[in-house]
């Protein structure tokens, strides 16, 4: 099964794939295991071109603090963590021990475990518990769609 960002036209997708670095073995194995283990939910995993973009974006920004709301099996968190500046930290929010147990294994394989703080509870609870002056350089909101506005209101200064 080929994963791709569904919002891209086939022509743009083909161009991106032809001009981008391909996922390494860790990301490839994670994508394959996610598809085989969670066939019905595997559409929640970002496409490889989006992962490459997330790494590049974090790196270009010099991001030191990042937030991911909706971790699933960890593909996007690996990509973001790899792009963080030295000493950078990624706070991951998810509610599934099952999904994130796979993420933890792959974080270790990718060598990014020391950059990730997993909060295994509803994301809004995590956000409300953060210090008032907590700021993130990069936030990826990709969890339950009905909570997007609440997440945005907590993450983006008013």
Short mmCIF file of C-alpha atoms in Angstrom, two decimals:
data_model
loop_
_atom_site.label_atom_id
_atom_site.label_comp_id
_atom_site.label_asym_id
_atom_site.label_seq_id
_atom_site.Cartn_x
_atom_site.Cartn_y
_atom_site.Cartn_z
CA UNK A 1 0.00 0.00 0.00
CA UNK A 2 1.40 3.41 -0.95
CA UNK A 3 0.90 6.11 1.64
CA UNK A 4 0.58 9.68 0.45
CA UNK A 5 -0.90 12.95 1.56
CA UNK A 6 -4.39 12.87 0.12
CA UNK A 7 -4.58 16.65 -0.26
CA UNK A 8 -1.85 16.62 -2.92
CA UNK A 9 -2.57 16.14 -6.59
CA UNK A 10 -0.97 13.01 -8.07
CA UNK A 11 1.35 15.23 -10.12
CA UNK A 12 2.57 17.20 -7.09
CA UNK A 13 2.97 14.01 -5.07
CA UNK A 14 5.06 12.42 -7.84
CA UNK A 15 7.25 15.54 -8.01
CA UNK A 16 7.80 15.59 -4.25
CA UNK A 17 8.71 11.91 -4.15
CA UNK A 18 11.12 12.30 -7.08
CA UNK A 19 12.90 15.24 -5.40
CA UNK A 20 12.87 14.18 -1.73
CA UNK A 21 14.94 11.91 0.43
CA UNK A 22 13.30 8.54 0.89
CA UNK A 23 12.39 7.34 4.39
CA UNK A 24 15.18 5.44 6.12
CA UNK A 25 14.83 1.83 7.28
CA UNK A 26 13.39 2.78 10.69
CA UNK A 27 10.58 4.87 9.18
CA UNK A 28 9.97 2.27 6.49
CA UNK A 29 9.67 -0.52 9.05
CA UNK A 30 7.41 1.61 11.24
CA UNK A 31 5.12 2.41 8.30
CA UNK A 32 4.92 -1.27 7.32
CA UNK A 33 4.26 -2.46 10.89
CA UNK A 34 1.60 0.22 11.39
CA UNK A 35 -0.20 -0.85 8.23
CA UNK A 36 -0.05 -4.56 9.12
CA UNK A 37 -0.97 -4.09 12.80
CA UNK A 38 -3.63 -1.39 12.42
CA UNK A 39 -4.94 -1.73 8.84
CA UNK A 40 -8.14 0.21 9.54
CA UNK A 41 -6.37 3.04 11.42
CA UNK A 42 -3.19 3.20 9.35
CA UNK A 43 -4.61 6.12 7.34
CA UNK A 44 -3.89 8.24 10.43
CA UNK A 45 -0.15 7.90 9.78
CA UNK A 46 1.34 10.82 7.85
CA UNK A 47 2.80 10.18 4.42
CA UNK A 48 6.57 10.02 3.93
CA UNK A 49 6.64 13.33 2.06
CA UNK A 50 4.94 15.02 5.01
CA UNK A 51 7.44 13.45 7.39
CA UNK A 52 10.34 14.79 5.34
CA UNK A 53 8.70 18.22 5.41
CA UNK A 54 8.23 18.07 9.21
CA UNK A 55 11.93 17.30 9.74
CA UNK A 56 12.96 20.05 7.36
CA UNK A 57 10.58 22.58 8.91
CA UNK A 58 11.80 21.89 12.46
CA UNK A 59 15.43 22.10 11.33
CA UNK A 60 14.97 25.32 9.33
CA UNK A 61 13.19 26.97 12.25
CA UNK A 62 15.86 25.92 14.70
CA UNK A 63 13.00 24.56 16.82
CA UNK A 64 13.96 23.65 20.37
CA UNK A 65 10.48 23.06 21.81
CA UNK A 66 7.85 21.22 19.83
CA UNK A 67 4.42 19.82 20.54
CA UNK A 68 2.62 16.96 18.84
CA UNK A 69 -1.05 16.38 19.57
CA UNK A 70 -1.86 12.92 18.28
CA UNK A 71 1.15 10.62 18.19
CA UNK A 72 -0.38 7.36 16.93
CA UNK A 73 2.54 4.96 16.24
CA UNK A 74 5.24 7.62 16.18
CA UNK A 75 6.11 8.33 12.54
CA UNK A 76 5.60 12.09 12.77
CA UNK A 77 7.21 12.34 16.20
CA UNK A 78 10.39 10.71 14.88
CA UNK A 79 10.42 13.18 12.00
CA UNK A 80 9.92 16.20 14.24
CA UNK A 81 12.42 15.00 16.88
CA UNK A 82 15.07 14.46 14.22
CA UNK A 83 14.69 18.07 13.12
CA UNK A 84 14.98 19.65 16.56
CA UNK A 85 18.01 21.73 17.50
CA UNK A 86 20.52 20.23 19.95
CA UNK A 87 18.89 19.82 23.34
CA UNK A 88 15.42 20.18 21.81
CA UNK A 89 12.37 18.51 23.34
CA UNK A 90 9.16 17.23 21.82
CA UNK A 91 6.06 16.86 23.98
CA UNK A 92 3.79 14.15 22.52
CA UNK A 93 0.15 13.88 23.52
CA UNK A 94 -1.87 10.73 22.94
CA UNK A 95 -4.42 8.60 24.78
CA UNK A 96 -3.56 5.14 23.46
CA UNK A 97 -1.07 2.97 25.30
CA UNK A 98 -1.41 0.41 22.51
CA UNK A 99 -0.45 2.77 19.68
CA UNK A 100 2.27 4.57 21.62
CA UNK A 101 3.91 1.33 22.72
CA UNK A 102 4.84 0.87 19.07
CA UNK A 103 5.97 4.52 18.95
CA UNK A 104 8.27 3.98 21.94
CA UNK A 105 9.96 1.01 20.27
CA UNK A 106 10.61 2.98 17.12
CA UNK A 107 11.75 6.09 19.01
CA UNK A 108 14.45 3.89 20.54
CA UNK A 109 15.39 2.45 17.14
CA UNK A 110 15.59 5.99 15.71
CA UNK A 111 17.67 7.21 18.65
CA UNK A 112 15.26 10.01 19.62
CA UNK A 113 13.84 8.73 22.91
CA UNK A 114 15.86 11.28 24.89
CA UNK A 115 14.13 14.12 23.00
CA UNK A 116 10.54 12.96 23.60
CA UNK A 117 8.22 13.44 26.56
CA UNK A 118 5.08 11.33 26.07
CA UNK A 119 1.96 12.51 27.90
CA UNK A 120 -0.49 9.62 27.89
CA UNK A 121 -3.76 11.41 28.66
CA UNK A 122 -6.15 13.69 26.80
CA UNK A 123 -4.16 16.45 25.10
CA UNK A 124 -6.29 19.23 26.55
CA UNK A 125 -5.45 18.00 30.07
CA UNK A 126 -1.75 18.11 29.18
CA UNK A 127 -2.04 21.59 27.69
CA UNK A 128 -3.96 22.96 30.67
CA UNK A 129 -1.34 21.53 33.05
CA UNK A 130 1.57 23.30 31.32
CA UNK A 131 3.06 26.40 32.92
CA UNK A 132 1.37 29.59 31.70
CA UNK A 133 4.60 30.80 30.11
CA UNK A 134 5.28 27.54 28.22
CA UNK A 135 5.89 28.26 24.55
CA UNK A 136 6.50 26.01 21.57
CA UNK A 137 8.44 26.79 18.42
CA UNK A 138 6.46 24.22 16.46
CA UNK A 139 3.11 22.54 17.10
CA UNK A 140 1.62 19.71 15.05
CA UNK A 141 -2.06 19.22 15.83
CA UNK A 142 -3.17 15.90 14.37
CA UNK A 143 -5.51 14.25 16.87
CA UNK A 144 -9.26 14.06 17.25
CA UNK A 145 -10.60 16.61 14.81
CA UNK A 146 -13.38 17.81 17.14
CA UNK A 147 -10.76 19.12 19.59
CA UNK A 148 -8.76 21.21 17.12
CA UNK A 149 -10.20 24.58 18.16
CA UNK A 150 -9.61 23.87 21.86
CA UNK A 151 -6.05 22.73 21.15
CA UNK A 152 -5.39 25.80 19.02
CA UNK A 153 -6.77 28.13 21.71
CA UNK A 154 -4.41 26.61 24.30
CA UNK A 155 -1.31 26.48 22.06
CA UNK A 156 -1.48 29.78 20.18
CA UNK A 157 -1.26 32.94 22.30
CA UNK A 158 -4.41 35.03 22.06
#
